[in-house]
CSV table of C-alpha atoms in Angstrom, one decimal:
chain,number,residue,atom,x,y,z
A,1,MET,CA,1.0,-3.6,-33.4
A,2,THR,CA,4.1,-4.9,-31.8
A,3,ILE,CA,5.6,-2.6,-29.2
A,4,GLN,CA,9.3,-2.0,-29.6
A,5,PRO,CA,11.8,-1.8,-26.7
A,6,VAL,CA,12.0,1.7,-25.4
A,7,THR,CA,15.0,3.7,-26.4
A,8,PRO,CA,16.9,6.5,-24.6
A,9,ASP,CA,15.1,9.9,-24.5
A,10,PRO,CA,17.1,12.4,-26.5
A,11,SER,CA,16.1,15.2,-24.0
A,12,ILE,CA,18.3,13.5,-21.3
A,13,SER,CA,21.7,15.1,-21.5
A,14,GLU,CA,25.1,13.2,-21.5
A,15,ASP,CA,25.9,15.1,-18.2
A,16,LEU,CA,22.8,13.7,-16.6
A,17,LEU,CA,23.6,10.2,-17.8
A,18,ALA,CA,27.2,10.6,-16.5
A,19,ALA,CA,25.9,11.7,-13.1
A,20,GLY,CA,23.7,8.6,-13.0
A,21,ARG,CA,26.6,6.3,-13.7
A,22,THR,CA,28.6,7.9,-10.9
A,23,ALA,CA,25.5,7.6,-8.5
A,24,TYR,CA,25.2,3.9,-9.5
A,25,GLU,CA,29.0,3.3,-8.6
A,26,LEU,CA,28.7,5.1,-5.3
A,27,ASP,CA,25.5,3.2,-4.5
A,28,ARG,CA,27.1,-0.2,-5.0
A,29,ALA,CA,30.1,0.9,-3.0
A,30,HIS,CA,28.3,2.4,0.0
A,31,VAL,CA,24.4,1.9,0.1
A,32,PHE,CA,22.9,-0.9,2.0
A,33,HIS,CA,19.5,-1.8,0.4
A,34,SER,CA,16.4,-3.1,2.1
A,35,TRP,CA,14.9,-6.5,1.7
A,36,SER,CA,17.8,-7.6,-0.6
A,37,ALA,CA,20.9,-9.8,-0.7
A,38,GLN,CA,23.4,-7.0,-1.3
A,39,GLY,CA,25.8,-8.9,-3.6
A,40,ALA,CA,23.2,-9.9,-6.2
A,41,LEU,CA,21.7,-6.4,-6.6
A,42,THR,CA,21.7,-4.4,-9.8
A,43,PRO,CA,19.3,-1.6,-8.7
A,44,MET,CA,17.7,0.7,-11.3
A,45,THR,CA,19.0,4.2,-11.5
A,46,ILE,CA,16.4,7.0,-11.7
A,47,LEU,CA,17.7,10.2,-13.4
A,48,LYS,CA,14.4,12.1,-13.5
A,49,ALA,CA,10.8,11.7,-12.4
A,50,GLU,CA,7.8,13.7,-13.6
A,51,GLY,CA,4.1,13.1,-13.6
A,52,SER,CA,3.4,9.4,-14.4
A,53,HIS,CA,6.9,8.7,-15.7
A,54,VAL,CA,10.5,8.0,-14.5
A,55,TRP,CA,13.7,8.0,-16.6
A,56,ASP,CA,16.2,5.2,-15.9
A,57,GLY,CA,20.0,5.3,-15.8
A,58,GLU,CA,20.1,4.8,-19.7
A,59,GLY,CA,17.8,7.8,-20.2
A,60,ARG,CA,14.8,5.6,-21.1
A,61,ARG,CA,11.3,6.9,-20.1
A,62,LEU,CA,9.2,4.4,-18.2
A,63,ILE,CA,5.5,4.6,-17.2
A,64,ASP,CA,5.4,4.3,-13.5
A,65,PHE,CA,2.6,1.7,-12.8
A,66,SER,CA,4.1,1.2,-9.3
A,67,SER,CA,3.7,4.7,-7.9
A,68,GLN,CA,7.2,3.7,-6.5
A,69,MET,CA,6.2,2.1,-3.2
A,70,ILE,CA,2.5,2.8,-4.1
A,71,ASN,CA,2.8,6.2,-2.5
A,72,THR,CA,3.2,8.8,-5.2
A,73,ASN,CA,-0.5,9.2,-5.5
A,74,ILE,CA,-0.4,12.6,-7.2
A,75,GLY,CA,2.6,11.6,-9.4
A,76,HIS,CA,6.1,12.9,-9.5
A,77,SER,CA,7.1,16.5,-9.0
A,78,HIS,CA,3.6,18.0,-8.6
A,79,PRO,CA,4.3,21.8,-8.8
A,80,ALA,CA,2.0,22.8,-5.9
A,81,VAL,CA,3.6,20.3,-3.5
A,82,VAL,CA,7.2,21.2,-4.6
A,83,SER,CA,6.4,24.8,-4.2
A,84,ALA,CA,4.9,24.2,-0.7
A,85,ILE,CA,8.0,22.4,0.4
A,86,GLN,CA,10.2,25.1,-0.9
A,87,GLU,CA,8.3,27.9,0.7
A,88,GLN,CA,8.1,26.1,4.1
A,89,ALA,CA,11.9,25.3,4.0
A,90,ALA,CA,12.6,29.1,3.7
A,91,ARG,CA,10.3,30.0,6.6
A,92,ILE,CA,10.5,27.1,9.2
A,93,ALA,CA,12.6,24.1,8.0
A,94,THR,CA,12.2,22.2,11.3
A,95,ILE,CA,10.8,22.7,14.8
A,96,ALA,CA,10.4,20.4,17.8
A,97,PRO,CA,7.1,18.5,18.1
A,98,ALA,CA,6.3,20.2,21.4
A,99,HIS,CA,5.7,23.5,19.7
A,100,VAL,CA,2.7,24.6,17.7
A,101,ASN,CA,3.2,25.3,14.1
A,102,ASP,CA,0.6,26.2,11.5
A,103,VAL,CA,1.3,23.5,8.9
A,104,ARG,CA,1.1,20.7,11.5
A,105,SER,CA,-2.2,22.1,12.8
A,106,GLU,CA,-3.6,22.5,9.3
A,107,ALA,CA,-2.5,19.0,8.2
A,108,ALA,CA,-4.1,17.5,11.3
A,109,ARG,CA,-7.3,19.4,10.6
A,110,LEU,CA,-7.5,18.1,7.1
A,111,VAL,CA,-6.9,14.5,8.1
A,112,ALA,CA,-9.5,14.6,10.8
A,113,GLU,CA,-12.0,16.3,8.4
A,114,LEU,CA,-11.5,13.4,5.9
A,115,ALA,CA,-11.3,10.5,8.4
A,116,PRO,CA,-14.4,8.5,9.1
A,117,GLY,CA,-16.3,8.6,12.4
A,118,ASP,CA,-14.8,10.7,15.3
A,119,LEU,CA,-11.1,10.3,14.4
A,120,ASP,CA,-10.6,13.9,15.3
A,121,HIS,CA,-7.0,13.7,16.8
A,122,VAL,CA,-3.8,12.9,15.0
A,123,PHE,CA,-0.4,11.7,16.2
A,124,PHE,CA,2.1,12.2,13.5
A,125,THR,CA,5.0,9.8,12.8
A,126,ASN,CA,7.6,9.5,10.1
A,127,ALA,CA,6.2,6.4,8.4
A,128,GLY,CA,3.6,3.8,8.3
A,129,ALA,CA,5.5,1.2,10.4
A,130,GLU,CA,5.9,3.8,13.2
A,131,ALA,CA,2.2,4.5,13.0
A,132,VAL,CA,1.4,0.8,13.5
A,133,GLU,CA,3.7,0.7,16.4
A,134,HIS,CA,2.0,3.6,18.2
A,135,ALA,CA,-1.5,2.5,17.3
A,136,ILE,CA,-0.8,-0.8,19.0
A,137,ARG,CA,0.8,1.0,22.0
A,138,MET,CA,-2.3,3.2,22.3
A,139,ALA,CA,-4.7,0.2,22.0
A,140,ARG,CA,-2.8,-1.7,24.8
A,141,LEU,CA,-2.7,1.2,27.1
A,142,HIS,CA,-6.4,2.0,26.5
A,143,THR,CA,-7.6,-1.6,27.1
A,144,GLY,CA,-5.1,-2.8,29.5
A,145,ARG,CA,-4.8,-5.9,27.4
A,146,ASN,CA,-1.7,-7.0,25.4
A,147,LYS,CA,-2.7,-9.4,22.7
A,148,VAL,CA,-3.1,-8.2,19.0
A,149,LEU,CA,-4.9,-10.2,16.3
A,150,SER,CA,-3.7,-9.8,12.7
A,151,ALA,CA,-4.3,-11.6,9.5
A,152,TYR,CA,-2.1,-14.0,7.5
A,153,ARG,CA,-1.2,-12.5,4.1
A,154,SER,CA,-0.8,-9.0,5.6
A,155,TYR,CA,2.0,-6.4,5.8
A,156,HIS,CA,2.2,-3.8,8.5
A,157,GLY,CA,5.8,-2.5,8.3
A,158,GLY,CA,9.5,-3.3,8.8
A,159,THR,CA,10.1,-2.1,12.4
A,160,ASP,CA,10.3,-4.6,15.2
A,161,LEU,CA,6.7,-4.7,16.3
A,162,ALA,CA,5.2,-4.0,12.9
A,163,VAL,CA,7.0,-6.8,11.2
A,164,ASN,CA,6.1,-9.2,14.0
A,165,VAL,CA,2.4,-8.2,13.5
A,166,THR,CA,2.7,-8.7,9.8
A,167,GLY,CA,1.1,-12.0,8.6
A,168,SER,CA,3.1,-12.5,5.4
A,169,ALA,CA,6.4,-14.2,4.9
A,170,ARG,CA,8.3,-11.0,5.3
A,171,ARG,CA,8.1,-11.5,9.1
A,172,PHE,CA,9.8,-15.0,9.1
A,173,ALA,CA,13.3,-13.9,9.7
A,174,SER,CA,12.3,-11.5,12.6
A,175,ASP,CA,9.4,-13.4,14.2
A,176,ARG,CA,10.3,-14.5,17.7
A,177,GLY,CA,6.9,-15.4,18.7
A,178,THR,CA,7.0,-13.1,21.6
A,179,ALA,CA,5.2,-10.0,20.3
A,180,GLY,CA,1.8,-10.9,21.8
A,181,VAL,CA,0.3,-11.6,18.3
A,182,ALA,CA,-2.2,-14.2,17.2
A,183,ARG,CA,-3.2,-14.6,13.6
A,184,PHE,CA,-6.3,-15.5,11.6
A,185,PHE,CA,-7.1,-16.3,8.0
A,186,PRO,CA,-8.6,-13.4,6.0
A,187,PRO,CA,-11.0,-13.8,3.1
A,188,TYR,CA,-9.1,-14.6,-0.2
A,189,PRO,CA,-11.9,-16.0,-2.6
A,190,TYR,CA,-9.4,-17.0,-5.3
A,191,ARG,CA,-7.5,-19.3,-2.8
A,192,SER,CA,-10.2,-19.8,-0.1
A,193,SER,CA,-8.9,-21.1,3.2
A,194,PHE,CA,-12.6,-22.0,3.9
A,195,HIS,CA,-13.4,-24.0,0.8
A,196,ALA,CA,-16.0,-21.4,-0.1
A,197,GLU,CA,-17.9,-21.6,-3.3
A,198,ASN,CA,-18.9,-18.0,-3.5
A,199,PRO,CA,-18.2,-14.6,-1.9
A,200,GLU,CA,-21.1,-14.8,0.5
A,201,GLN,CA,-19.8,-18.2,1.9
A,202,GLU,CA,-16.3,-16.7,2.1
A,203,THR,CA,-17.6,-13.8,4.2
A,204,GLU,CA,-19.7,-16.0,6.5
A,205,ARG,CA,-16.9,-18.5,7.1
A,206,ALA,CA,-14.2,-16.0,7.5
A,207,LEU,CA,-16.2,-14.2,10.2
A,208,GLU,CA,-17.0,-17.5,11.9
A,209,HIS,CA,-13.3,-18.3,11.9
A,210,LEU,CA,-12.3,-15.0,13.3
A,211,GLU,CA,-14.8,-15.3,16.1
A,212,GLN,CA,-13.5,-18.7,16.9
A,213,VAL,CA,-10.0,-17.2,17.1
A,214,ILE,CA,-11.2,-14.5,19.5
A,215,GLN,CA,-12.9,-17.1,21.7
A,216,LEU,CA,-10.0,-19.4,21.8
A,217,GLU,CA,-7.5,-16.7,22.5
A,218,GLY,CA,-9.7,-15.2,25.2
A,219,PRO,CA,-11.6,-12.0,24.3
A,220,GLY,CA,-10.5,-10.4,27.6
A,221,THR,CA,-6.9,-10.8,26.5
A,222,VAL,CA,-7.2,-9.1,23.1
A,223,ALA,CA,-6.4,-5.4,22.8
A,224,ALA,CA,-7.0,-5.0,19.1
A,225,VAL,CA,-7.7,-6.5,15.8
A,226,ILE,CA,-5.4,-4.8,13.1
A,227,LEU,CA,-6.5,-5.2,9.5
A,228,GLU,CA,-5.6,-3.6,6.2
A,229,SER,CA,-8.8,-2.4,4.6
A,230,VAL,CA,-7.5,-3.7,1.3
A,231,PRO,CA,-4.3,-5.8,2.0
A,232,GLY,CA,-1.6,-4.3,-0.3
A,233,THR,CA,1.9,-5.8,-0.5
A,234,ALA,CA,0.5,-9.2,0.4
A,235,GLY,CA,-1.9,-9.5,-2.6
A,236,ILE,CA,-4.5,-6.7,-3.0
A,237,PHE,CA,-7.4,-8.7,-1.7
A,238,VAL,CA,-10.7,-6.7,-1.8
A,239,PRO,CA,-12.8,-8.0,1.0
A,240,PRO,CA,-16.1,-9.6,-0.1
A,241,ALA,CA,-19.3,-7.8,0.9
A,242,GLY,CA,-20.1,-7.8,4.6
A,243,TYR,CA,-16.7,-8.8,5.8
A,244,MET,CA,-15.4,-5.5,7.1
A,245,GLU,CA,-18.7,-4.7,8.7
A,246,GLY,CA,-18.6,-8.0,10.4
A,247,VAL,CA,-15.2,-7.6,11.8
A,248,ARG,CA,-16.2,-4.2,13.2
A,249,GLU,CA,-19.2,-5.7,14.8
A,250,LEU,CA,-17.1,-8.6,16.4
A,251,THR,CA,-14.6,-6.1,17.9
A,252,ARG,CA,-17.5,-4.1,19.4
A,253,LYS,CA,-19.1,-7.3,20.7
A,254,HIS,CA,-15.9,-8.2,22.6
A,255,GLY,CA,-14.7,-4.9,23.7
A,256,ILE,CA,-11.7,-5.0,21.3
A,257,LEU,CA,-10.4,-2.0,19.5
A,258,PHE,CA,-10.4,-2.1,15.6
A,259,ILE,CA,-7.2,-0.6,14.1
A,260,ALA,CA,-7.7,0.1,10.3
A,261,ASP,CA,-4.3,0.0,8.6
A,262,GLU,CA,-4.7,2.6,5.8
A,263,VAL,CA,-1.0,3.1,5.1
A,264,MET,CA,-1.1,1.9,1.5
A,265,VAL,CA,-4.7,2.6,0.5
A,266,GLY,CA,-5.4,5.7,2.3
A,267,PHE,CA,-5.8,9.1,0.5
A,268,GLY,CA,-7.6,8.0,-2.6
A,269,ARG,CA,-5.8,4.8,-3.8
A,270,THR,CA,-9.0,2.8,-4.0
A,271,GLY,CA,-11.3,5.6,-5.3
A,272,ARG,CA,-12.3,6.7,-1.8
A,273,TRP,CA,-10.4,8.8,0.6
A,274,PHE,CA,-9.9,5.7,2.8
A,275,GLY,CA,-10.5,2.1,2.1
A,276,VAL,CA,-12.9,1.7,5.0
A,277,ASP,CA,-15.1,4.2,3.4
A,278,HIS,CA,-16.2,1.6,0.9
A,279,TRP,CA,-18.0,-0.3,3.7
A,280,GLY,CA,-18.9,2.6,6.0
A,281,VAL,CA,-16.7,1.2,8.8
A,282,GLU,CA,-15.5,3.5,11.6
A,283,PRO,CA,-12.3,2.3,13.3
A,284,ASP,CA,-11.1,3.2,16.8
A,285,LEU,CA,-7.6,3.9,15.4
A,286,MET,CA,-6.5,4.4,11.8
A,287,THR,CA,-2.9,4.4,10.6
A,288,PHE,CA,-1.8,6.3,7.5
A,289,ALA,CA,1.4,7.4,5.6
A,290,LYS,CA,2.4,7.1,1.9
A,291,GLY,CA,-0.4,9.0,0.0
A,292,VAL,CA,-0.9,11.6,2.7
A,293,ASN,CA,1.8,13.6,1.0
A,294,SER,CA,2.6,11.4,-1.9
A,295,GLY,CA,5.9,10.4,-0.3
A,296,TYR,CA,7.5,13.7,-1.1
A,297,VAL,CA,8.7,14.0,2.6
A,298,PRO,CA,8.4,11.0,5.0
A,299,LEU,CA,5.2,11.3,7.1
A,300,GLY,CA,2.7,9.0,8.7
A,301,GLY,CA,0.3,9.0,11.6
A,302,VAL,CA,-2.4,7.7,13.7
A,303,ALA,CA,-5.9,9.1,13.6
A,304,ILE,CA,-7.5,8.6,17.1
A,305,SER,CA,-11.1,8.2,18.2
A,306,GLY,CA,-12.6,10.3,20.9
A,307,GLU,CA,-12.8,7.3,23.3
A,308,VAL,CA,-9.1,6.4,22.9
A,309,TYR,CA,-8.2,10.1,23.0
A,310,ALA,CA,-9.9,10.4,26.4
A,311,THR,CA,-7.5,7.7,27.9
A,312,PHE,CA,-4.7,10.2,27.6
A,313,THR,CA,-6.5,13.4,28.7
A,314,ASP,CA,-5.0,13.2,32.2
A,315,ARG,CA,-2.6,10.4,31.6
A,316,ALA,CA,0.6,11.1,29.7
A,317,TYR,CA,1.0,9.2,26.5
A,318,PRO,CA,4.5,7.5,26.9
A,319,GLY,CA,5.8,7.9,23.4
A,320,GLY,CA,7.1,10.5,20.9
A,321,LEU,CA,9.3,11.1,17.9
A,322,THR,CA,11.9,13.9,17.3
A,323,TYR,CA,10.4,14.5,13.9
A,324,SER,CA,6.6,14.1,14.7
A,325,GLY,CA,4.7,16.4,12.6
A,326,HIS,CA,7.8,17.8,10.8
A,327,PRO,CA,6.9,21.1,9.1
A,328,LEU,CA,8.3,20.1,5.7
A,329,ALA,CA,6.3,16.9,5.7
A,330,CYS,CA,3.1,18.6,7.0
A,331,ALA,CA,3.5,21.4,4.4
A,332,ALA,CA,3.7,18.7,1.7
A,333,ALA,CA,0.6,17.0,3.2
A,334,VAL,CA,-1.5,20.1,3.2
A,335,ALA,CA,-0.5,20.8,-0.4
A,336,THR,CA,-1.2,17.3,-1.5
A,337,ILE,CA,-4.6,17.0,0.1
A,338,ASN,CA,-5.6,20.3,-1.3
A,339,ALA,CA,-4.4,19.5,-4.8
A,340,MET,CA,-6.2,16.1,-4.7
A,341,LYS,CA,-9.4,17.9,-3.8
A,342,GLU,CA,-9.0,20.7,-6.3
A,343,GLU,CA,-8.1,18.2,-9.2
A,344,GLY,CA,-10.6,15.5,-8.2
A,345,MET,CA,-8.1,12.9,-8.0
A,346,VAL,CA,-10.1,10.5,-5.7
A,347,GLU,CA,-13.0,10.6,-8.0
A,348,ASN,CA,-10.6,10.0,-11.0
A,349,ALA,CA,-9.2,7.0,-9.2
A,350,ALA,CA,-12.7,5.5,-8.9
A,351,ARG,CA,-13.4,6.3,-12.5
A,352,ILE,CA,-10.2,4.8,-14.0
A,353,GLY,CA,-10.8,1.7,-11.9
A,354,THR,CA,-14.3,1.2,-13.3
A,355,GLU,CA,-13.8,2.3,-16.9
A,356,ILE,CA,-10.2,1.5,-17.7
A,357,LEU,CA,-8.1,-0.7,-15.3
A,358,GLY,CA,-10.8,-3.2,-14.3
A,359,PRO,CA,-12.2,-3.8,-17.8
A,360,ARG,CA,-8.9,-4.0,-19.5
A,361,LEU,CA,-7.2,-6.2,-16.9
A,362,ARG,CA,-10.2,-8.6,-17.1
A,363,GLN,CA,-9.7,-8.7,-20.9
A,364,LEU,CA,-6.0,-9.5,-20.4
A,365,MET,CA,-7.1,-12.4,-18.2
A,366,GLU,CA,-9.2,-13.8,-21.0
A,367,ARG,CA,-6.3,-13.4,-23.4
A,368,HIS,CA,-3.4,-14.8,-21.4
A,369,PRO,CA,-3.5,-18.3,-19.8
A,370,SER,CA,-0.7,-17.2,-17.3
A,371,VAL,CA,-3.2,-14.8,-15.6
A,372,GLY,CA,-5.1,-16.7,-13.0
A,373,ASP,CA,-6.9,-13.8,-11.4
A,374,VAL,CA,-7.3,-9.9,-11.5
A,375,ARG,CA,-8.7,-8.0,-8.6
A,376,GLY,CA,-8.8,-4.5,-7.2
A,377,LEU,CA,-10.5,-1.2,-6.8
A,378,GLY,CA,-9.7,2.3,-8.1
A,379,ALA,CA,-6.1,2.6,-9.0
A,380,PHE,CA,-5.1,-0.5,-7.1
A,381,TRP,CA,-5.1,-3.9,-8.9
A,382,ALA,CA,-3.3,-7.2,-8.8
A,383,VAL,CA,-2.6,-9.5,-11.7
A,384,GLU,CA,-1.9,-13.0,-10.3
A,385,LEU,CA,0.2,-15.2,-12.5
A,386,VAL,CA,-0.1,-19.0,-12.4
A,387,ARG,CA,1.4,-21.9,-14.2
A,388,ASP,CA,-1.9,-23.7,-14.5
A,389,ARG,CA,-5.4,-22.1,-14.0
A,390,THR,CA,-6.9,-25.4,-12.9
A,391,THR,CA,-4.4,-26.1,-10.0
A,392,LYS,CA,-3.7,-22.4,-9.5
A,393,GLU,CA,0.0,-23.2,-9.1
A,394,PRO,CA,1.7,-19.8,-8.7
A,395,LEU,CA,4.4,-18.6,-11.0
A,396,ALA,CA,6.5,-17.8,-8.0
A,397,PRO,CA,6.4,-19.5,-4.5
A,398,TYR,CA,4.8,-17.9,-1.5
A,399,GLY,CA,7.2,-15.4,0.0
A,400,GLY,CA,9.6,-15.8,-2.8
A,401,ALA,CA,10.5,-15.0,-6.4
A,402,SER,CA,11.2,-16.9,-9.6
A,403,PRO,CA,13.1,-16.5,-12.9
A,404,GLU,CA,9.8,-16.5,-14.7
A,405,MET,CA,8.5,-13.5,-12.7
A,406,GLY,CA,11.9,-11.8,-13.1
A,407,ALA,CA,11.7,-12.3,-16.9
A,408,LEU,CA,8.1,-10.8,-17.0
A,409,ALA,CA,9.2,-7.8,-15.0
A,410,GLY,CA,12.3,-7.4,-17.2
A,411,GLU,CA,10.1,-7.5,-20.3
A,412,CYS,CA,7.8,-4.8,-18.9
A,413,LYS,CA,10.8,-2.5,-18.2
A,414,LYS,CA,12.3,-3.2,-21.6
A,415,LEU,CA,9.0,-2.1,-23.2
A,416,GLY,CA,8.7,1.0,-21.1
A,417,LEU,CA,6.7,0.0,-18.1
A,418,LEU,CA,7.7,0.0,-14.4
A,419,PRO,CA,5.4,-2.5,-12.4
A,420,PHE,CA,5.3,-3.4,-8.8
A,421,VAL,CA,6.2,-7.0,-8.4
A,422,SER,CA,5.4,-9.1,-5.4
A,423,GLU,CA,5.8,-12.9,-5.4
A,424,ASN,CA,3.6,-14.2,-8.4
A,425,ARG,CA,1.8,-10.9,-8.9
A,426,LEU,CA,2.1,-7.6,-10.7
A,427,HIS,CA,0.5,-4.8,-8.8
A,428,ILE,CA,-1.0,-2.2,-11.0
A,429,ALA,CA,-1.0,1.1,-9.0
A,430,PRO,CA,-0.3,4.2,-11.2
A,431,PRO,CA,-0.6,7.8,-9.9
A,432,LEU,CA,-4.3,8.8,-9.4
A,433,ASN,CA,-4.0,11.6,-12.0
A,434,THR,CA,-2.4,9.4,-14.8
A,435,PRO,CA,-3.8,10.5,-18.1
A,436,ASP,CA,-6.1,7.9,-19.8
A,437,GLU,CA,-3.9,7.6,-22.8
A,438,VAL,CA,-0.9,6.8,-20.6
A,439,LEU,CA,-2.9,4.1,-18.8
A,440,HIS,CA,-3.9,2.5,-22.0
A,441,GLU,CA,-0.3,2.7,-23.2
A,442,GLY,CA,0.9,1.0,-20.1
A,443,LEU,CA,-1.8,-1.7,-20.4
A,444,ASP,CA,-0.9,-2.3,-24.1
A,445,ILE,CA,2.7,-2.9,-22.9
A,446,LEU,CA,1.5,-5.3,-20.2
A,447,ASP,CA,-0.6,-7.1,-22.8
A,448,GLN,CA,2.6,-7.8,-24.8
A,449,ALA,CA,4.8,-8.5,-21.9
A,450,LEU,CA,2.5,-11.2,-20.6
A,451,GLU,CA,3.5,-13.3,-23.6
A,452,VAL,CA,6.7,-14.0,-21.7
A,453,ALA,CA,4.7,-15.5,-18.8
A,454,ASP,CA,2.3,-17.4,-21.1
A,455,VAL,CA,5.2,-19.7,-22.2
A,456,HIS,CA,5.2,-21.1,-18.7
A,457,ALA,CA,1.5,-21.6,-18.4
A,458,ALA,CA,-0.6,-24.6,-19.3
A,459,SER,CA,-2.9,-23.7,-22.2
């Protein structure tokens, strides 16, 4: 059956549509957007968001397969979280971080309870980039070393240090080469930097390469290795078996701290509470944000091991934030984590990855010559688009966009699906509680939309 373009939802009132038009005019007159050339922008207006759907400026309902910035893990407008924010605002809307308040304490307890190993202390930030900045500061102060090793094809945030630690093309315009960062190639079996013929070779050669980098940089100069457990914005690369455990062993061998960046995949995205849980890895520091409260109020943080915490028992930590552990954000976190537990959302993410997203995306790869690879875990998948499966020429250049990818994204939206687009990939990351029938509906739309990309692919 051919899917027809989505039409305006009659439940969206003319007043709401008019308000959206006014909002768009004001946006273009006054709002400066991130990661964009301002003059070329035609941003989508969102009039309403509920559950797994958003409504655009024309009143059309779209399935949100992006979870916005891959952070609305519990979907939009979850009543328990909305209520918690409202109740907290009426009681204590804000308080300085030096003062104890109950929701910050409970949020820290819940994070520590879920975190692997002895990450029993939490420093709260406002976002993931700040969490990365502070984790690196802690690592440098703890070790007395300055250098940080990060992976190419990684993303760690948009603030000054975080974007310099980033390994993807997003850092280029801001990279001064003075941040004390050295980089290594991570495993990426589909486009192996190591000419590996199978996942076992990819793991072995990637670990040999990392150890060579450590040796050549000087183990005594390296404070930390920072690694996304499943790299997100840069491509959703699930590490092959043995890699994460090998990285953890190398860091221990050389007295280097391991920082696990869980900003995007933490709190259930991959079907475990944290990505590192898939491999039983216990980091020294772990950054988080996004899914901790589904993005309802900005919040991030660093979970800190006992060894690192002890460094600051008698030595003041030289850092802080006005809104660290903001009560509205922490109230949202407590409500989000409890809702995820009560509704089994993490287990559901694992199920839909195994039973729905994985199988159906692999079927799409068989059907569509433009699909070169699909990969992922839980509710976190990438569909990589190519012009030729043999040469693996991408449908958009590294670090860039293309008219073909723009046309594919536009076709998805026209048919009622909002995807997350990055370079030559569509990232499939719906809320963890998306109903099965909505997932299938979204995948049906994607199946039809991919015909737009197939036109540009060698058959």
